[in-house]
Amino acid sequence: MGGRRPKPAGDLLASAVQPSTQETYAAAWRGFSDWAATCLPHTHPLHRFATPRSRSAELEYARGLDLALYDYFNAQFALHRPAQLAGRVISATLHRHPELRGHLPRAARVWERHRPSGEGGSMSWSGVGIMAVAFLRRGGPRAFENAARTIVAYDALLRQGELDKLCAVDVSVTTSPHRECALALGVVARHERTKTGVRQGVCLRSAEAMDLLTTLATATSGRVFKQTTAQSFRADWRELQDRLGLPRRPPHALRHAGAAELVRTGWTIKD
């Protein structure tokens, strides 16, 4: 039969993650695996059920992995290793075994106990607005795009990498009966992917986000964000937080804050 063979699920998942992130996950998992091979007895469930062949074996492997991660994190923190190590290892674990999400309670408790207070914290709409206005007041060639990235990431729950790939043709605006602005992410013609699929559509909710994005989109036929990248935005974002004396939160907190606001207004996780 003709056509391309479908990729295995693991390959599809890997292709949705940036190469630098894959390398970070691989290094984190390698550190944990080396520790487990050296420090855990051969009778440990992590070794005994490394290749689960039944549902009960899968459960035993999950319990063993949870216990092993718990011991590994405590051992590393006793050596004064940075708290972010646990977060990277958990992310790497769930990247390799997405079916284990929600099944690592002990490991998650250790991470929550050691998580830096400012990391991943929630933001309010007023906090988002403060950052956007501060970017504009600061000025510079990236000021307008940084403000737009701030508002649109919060409004449409977008990752900064997705904003990097956004092109003018992905932005569609309707004016009747109500003004709406929709974005197409991971356009198939460009062979791009998002973490959640090949082609995804999202709608902007606020007039501010629509105005900022349509202003940028109508000025170009290519990438909407020409002056900024995810990397430059992270650097500017961090510098501005420090200048304003705000607790450090990563740009990804915008996505979390937008989702939290939707839940507060009655949306469900499924929505």
PDB file of C-alpha atoms in Angstrom, residues 66-194:
ATOM      1  CA  ASP A  66       6.885   6.809  42.473  1.00  0.00           C
ATOM      2  CA  LEU A  67       8.894   5.424  45.416  1.00  0.00           C
ATOM      3  CA  ALA A  68      12.151   5.617  43.458  1.00  0.00           C
ATOM      4  CA  LEU A  69      11.545   9.238  42.458  1.00  0.00           C
ATOM      5  CA  TYR A  70      10.669  10.066  46.061  1.00  0.00           C
ATOM      6  CA  ASP A  71      13.952   8.599  47.309  1.00  0.00           C
ATOM      7  CA  TYR A  72      15.934  10.181  44.463  1.00  0.00           C
ATOM      8  CA  PHE A  73      14.585  13.674  45.118  1.00  0.00           C
ATOM      9  CA  ASN A  74      15.252  13.451  48.843  1.00  0.00           C
ATOM     10  CA  ALA A  75      18.782  12.190  48.192  1.00  0.00           C
ATOM     11  CA  GLN A  76      19.487  15.020  45.750  1.00  0.00           C
ATOM     12  CA  PHE A  77      18.067  17.704  48.024  1.00  0.00           C
ATOM     13  CA  ALA A  78      20.212  16.360  50.882  1.00  0.00           C
ATOM     14  CA  LEU A  79      23.172  17.144  48.609  1.00  0.00           C
ATOM     15  CA  HIS A  80      21.791  20.688  48.115  1.00  0.00           C
ATOM     16  CA  ARG A  81      20.976  20.136  44.461  1.00  0.00           C
ATOM     17  CA  PRO A  82      18.700  22.828  42.944  1.00  0.00           C
ATOM     18  CA  ALA A  83      14.983  22.402  43.497  1.00  0.00           C
ATOM     19  CA  GLN A  84      14.290  22.673  39.753  1.00  0.00           C
ATOM     20  CA  LEU A  85      15.878  19.237  39.338  1.00  0.00           C
ATOM     21  CA  ALA A  86      12.735  17.543  40.639  1.00  0.00           C
ATOM     22  CA  GLY A  87      10.526  19.492  38.260  1.00  0.00           C
ATOM     23  CA  ARG A  88      12.667  18.532  35.276  1.00  0.00           C
ATOM     24  CA  VAL A  89      12.698  14.846  36.252  1.00  0.00           C
ATOM     25  CA  ILE A  90       8.919  14.746  36.754  1.00  0.00           C
ATOM     26  CA  SER A  91       8.392  16.450  33.376  1.00  0.00           C
ATOM     27  CA  ALA A  92      10.798  13.975  31.753  1.00  0.00           C
ATOM     28  CA  THR A  93       8.996  11.048  33.396  1.00  0.00           C
ATOM     29  CA  LEU A  94       5.568  12.171  32.195  1.00  0.00           C
ATOM     30  CA  HIS A  95       6.989  12.855  28.736  1.00  0.00           C
ATOM     31  CA  ARG A  96       8.137   9.220  28.564  1.00  0.00           C
ATOM     32  CA  HIS A  97       5.121   7.790  30.389  1.00  0.00           C
ATOM     33  CA  PRO A  98       2.119  10.122  29.914  1.00  0.00           C
ATOM     34  CA  GLU A  99      -0.158   7.381  31.233  1.00  0.00           C
ATOM     35  CA  LEU A 100       1.394   7.888  34.699  1.00  0.00           C
ATOM     36  CA  ARG A 101       0.047  11.423  35.092  1.00  0.00           C
ATOM     37  CA  GLY A 102      -1.660  11.544  38.478  1.00  0.00           C
ATOM     38  CA  HIS A 103      -0.007   8.291  39.622  1.00  0.00           C
ATOM     39  CA  LEU A 104       3.144   9.729  41.234  1.00  0.00           C
ATOM     40  CA  PRO A 105       1.768  11.186  44.501  1.00  0.00           C
ATOM     41  CA  ARG A 106       4.913  10.811  46.640  1.00  0.00           C
ATOM     42  CA  ALA A 107       7.203  12.332  44.025  1.00  0.00           C
ATOM     43  CA  ALA A 108       4.770  15.195  43.459  1.00  0.00           C
ATOM     44  CA  ARG A 109       4.622  15.951  47.200  1.00  0.00           C
ATOM     45  CA  VAL A 110       8.406  16.269  47.403  1.00  0.00           C
ATOM     46  CA  TRP A 111       8.429  18.617  44.406  1.00  0.00           C
ATOM     47  CA  GLU A 112       5.646  20.768  45.848  1.00  0.00           C
ATOM     48  CA  ARG A 113       7.508  21.010  49.151  1.00  0.00           C
ATOM     49  CA  HIS A 114      10.730  22.186  47.499  1.00  0.00           C
ATOM     50  CA  ARG A 115       9.280  24.174  44.574  1.00  0.00           C
ATOM     51  CA  PRO A 116      10.634  27.751  44.549  1.00  0.00           C
ATOM     52  CA  SER A 117       7.913  30.079  45.832  1.00  0.00           C
ATOM     53  CA  GLY A 118       7.938  32.310  42.755  1.00  0.00           C
ATOM     54  CA  GLU A 119       8.068  29.592  40.115  1.00  0.00           C
ATOM     55  CA  GLY A 120       4.922  28.849  38.165  1.00  0.00           C
ATOM     56  CA  GLY A 121       2.772  31.043  40.400  1.00  0.00           C
ATOM     57  CA  SER A 122      -0.568  32.297  39.188  1.00  0.00           C
ATOM     58  CA  MET A 123      -1.132  35.786  37.764  1.00  0.00           C
ATOM     59  CA  SER A 124      -4.242  37.932  37.721  1.00  0.00           C
ATOM     60  CA  TRP A 125      -5.573  39.882  34.752  1.00  0.00           C
ATOM     61  CA  SER A 126      -4.419  43.078  36.457  1.00  0.00           C
ATOM     62  CA  GLY A 127      -0.900  41.618  36.753  1.00  0.00           C
ATOM     63  CA  VAL A 128      -0.951  40.719  33.065  1.00  0.00           C
ATOM     64  CA  GLY A 129      -2.056  44.255  32.227  1.00  0.00           C
ATOM     65  CA  ILE A 130       0.705  45.754  34.354  1.00  0.00           C
ATOM     66  CA  MET A 131       3.333  43.768  32.476  1.00  0.00           C
ATOM     67  CA  ALA A 132       1.893  44.700  29.055  1.00  0.00           C
ATOM     68  CA  VAL A 133       1.699  48.411  29.878  1.00  0.00           C
ATOM     69  CA  ALA A 134       5.188  48.323  31.391  1.00  0.00           C
ATOM     70  CA  PHE A 135       6.555  46.866  28.154  1.00  0.00           C
ATOM     71  CA  LEU A 136       4.968  49.720  26.194  1.00  0.00           C
ATOM     72  CA  ARG A 137       6.204  52.394  28.606  1.00  0.00           C
ATOM     73  CA  ARG A 138       9.687  50.935  28.478  1.00  0.00           C
ATOM     74  CA  GLY A 139       9.809  51.414  24.709  1.00  0.00           C
ATOM     75  CA  GLY A 140      12.282  49.938  22.260  1.00  0.00           C
ATOM     76  CA  PRO A 141      11.920  47.940  19.034  1.00  0.00           C
ATOM     77  CA  ARG A 142      10.369  44.945  20.808  1.00  0.00           C
ATOM     78  CA  ALA A 143       8.002  46.868  23.094  1.00  0.00           C
ATOM     79  CA  PHE A 144       4.761  46.513  21.099  1.00  0.00           C
ATOM     80  CA  GLU A 145       5.317  42.841  20.261  1.00  0.00           C
ATOM     81  CA  ASN A 146       6.218  42.034  23.882  1.00  0.00           C
ATOM     82  CA  ALA A 147       2.983  43.665  25.051  1.00  0.00           C
ATOM     83  CA  ALA A 148       1.029  41.729  22.418  1.00  0.00           C
ATOM     84  CA  ARG A 149       2.695  38.445  23.400  1.00  0.00           C
ATOM     85  CA  THR A 150       1.736  39.085  27.020  1.00  0.00           C
ATOM     86  CA  ILE A 151      -1.940  39.750  26.307  1.00  0.00           C
ATOM     87  CA  VAL A 152      -2.441  37.081  23.614  1.00  0.00           C
ATOM     88  CA  ALA A 153      -0.680  34.318  25.585  1.00  0.00           C
ATOM     89  CA  TYR A 154      -3.034  34.993  28.510  1.00  0.00           C
ATOM     90  CA  ASP A 155      -6.163  35.430  26.393  1.00  0.00           C
ATOM     91  CA  ALA A 156      -5.751  32.409  24.088  1.00  0.00           C
ATOM     92  CA  LEU A 157      -3.693  30.174  26.448  1.00  0.00           C
ATOM     93  CA  LEU A 158      -0.841  30.040  23.951  1.00  0.00           C
ATOM     94  CA  ARG A 159       2.727  28.897  24.449  1.00  0.00           C
ATOM     95  CA  GLN A 160       5.478  31.295  23.397  1.00  0.00           C
ATOM     96  CA  GLY A 161       6.721  28.744  20.846  1.00  0.00           C
ATOM     97  CA  GLU A 162       3.277  28.743  19.227  1.00  0.00           C
ATOM     98  CA  LEU A 163       3.376  32.528  18.966  1.00  0.00           C
ATOM     99  CA  ASP A 164       6.759  32.237  17.240  1.00  0.00           C
ATOM    100  CA  LYS A 165       5.171  30.198  14.445  1.00  0.00           C
ATOM    101  CA  LEU A 166       2.028  32.284  14.067  1.00  0.00           C
ATOM    102  CA  CYS A 167       1.705  33.795  10.558  1.00  0.00           C
ATOM    103  CA  ALA A 168      -0.629  36.450   9.167  1.00  0.00           C
ATOM    104  CA  VAL A 169      -2.612  33.846   7.207  1.00  0.00           C
ATOM    105  CA  ASP A 170      -3.413  32.085  10.495  1.00  0.00           C
ATOM    106  CA  VAL A 171      -5.316  35.106  11.805  1.00  0.00           C
ATOM    107  CA  SER A 172      -8.932  35.403  10.677  1.00  0.00           C
ATOM    108  CA  VAL A 173     -11.319  38.148  11.798  1.00  0.00           C
ATOM    109  CA  THR A 174     -15.072  38.287  11.343  1.00  0.00           C
ATOM    110  CA  THR A 175     -17.080  41.453  11.889  1.00  0.00           C
ATOM    111  CA  SER A 176     -20.645  40.198  11.812  1.00  0.00           C
ATOM    112  CA  PRO A 177     -22.796  39.513  13.681  1.00  0.00           C
ATOM    113  CA  HIS A 178     -20.146  39.902  16.391  1.00  0.00           C
ATOM    114  CA  ARG A 179     -16.487  40.651  15.971  1.00  0.00           C
ATOM    115  CA  GLU A 180     -14.420  37.504  16.448  1.00  0.00           C
ATOM    116  CA  CYS A 181     -10.771  36.680  15.929  1.00  0.00           C
ATOM    117  CA  ALA A 182      -9.597  33.093  15.473  1.00  0.00           C
ATOM    118  CA  LEU A 183      -6.098  31.653  15.122  1.00  0.00           C
ATOM    119  CA  ALA A 184      -5.026  28.488  13.300  1.00  0.00           C
ATOM    120  CA  LEU A 185      -2.056  26.841  15.009  1.00  0.00           C
ATOM    121  CA  GLY A 186       0.325  24.294  13.495  1.00  0.00           C
ATOM    122  CA  VAL A 187      -0.871  24.740   9.922  1.00  0.00           C
ATOM    123  CA  VAL A 188      -0.571  21.473   7.996  1.00  0.00           C
ATOM    124  CA  ALA A 189       0.806  23.189   4.872  1.00  0.00           C
ATOM    125  CA  ARG A 190       3.849  24.266   6.879  1.00  0.00           C
ATOM    126  CA  HIS A 191       4.240  20.798   8.435  1.00  0.00           C
ATOM    127  CA  GLU A 192       4.195  22.234  11.919  1.00  0.00           C
ATOM    128  CA  ARG A 193       2.875  20.720  15.107  1.00  0.00           C
ATOM    129  CA  THR A 194       1.692  22.008  18.429  1.00  0.00           C
TER     130      THR A 194
END
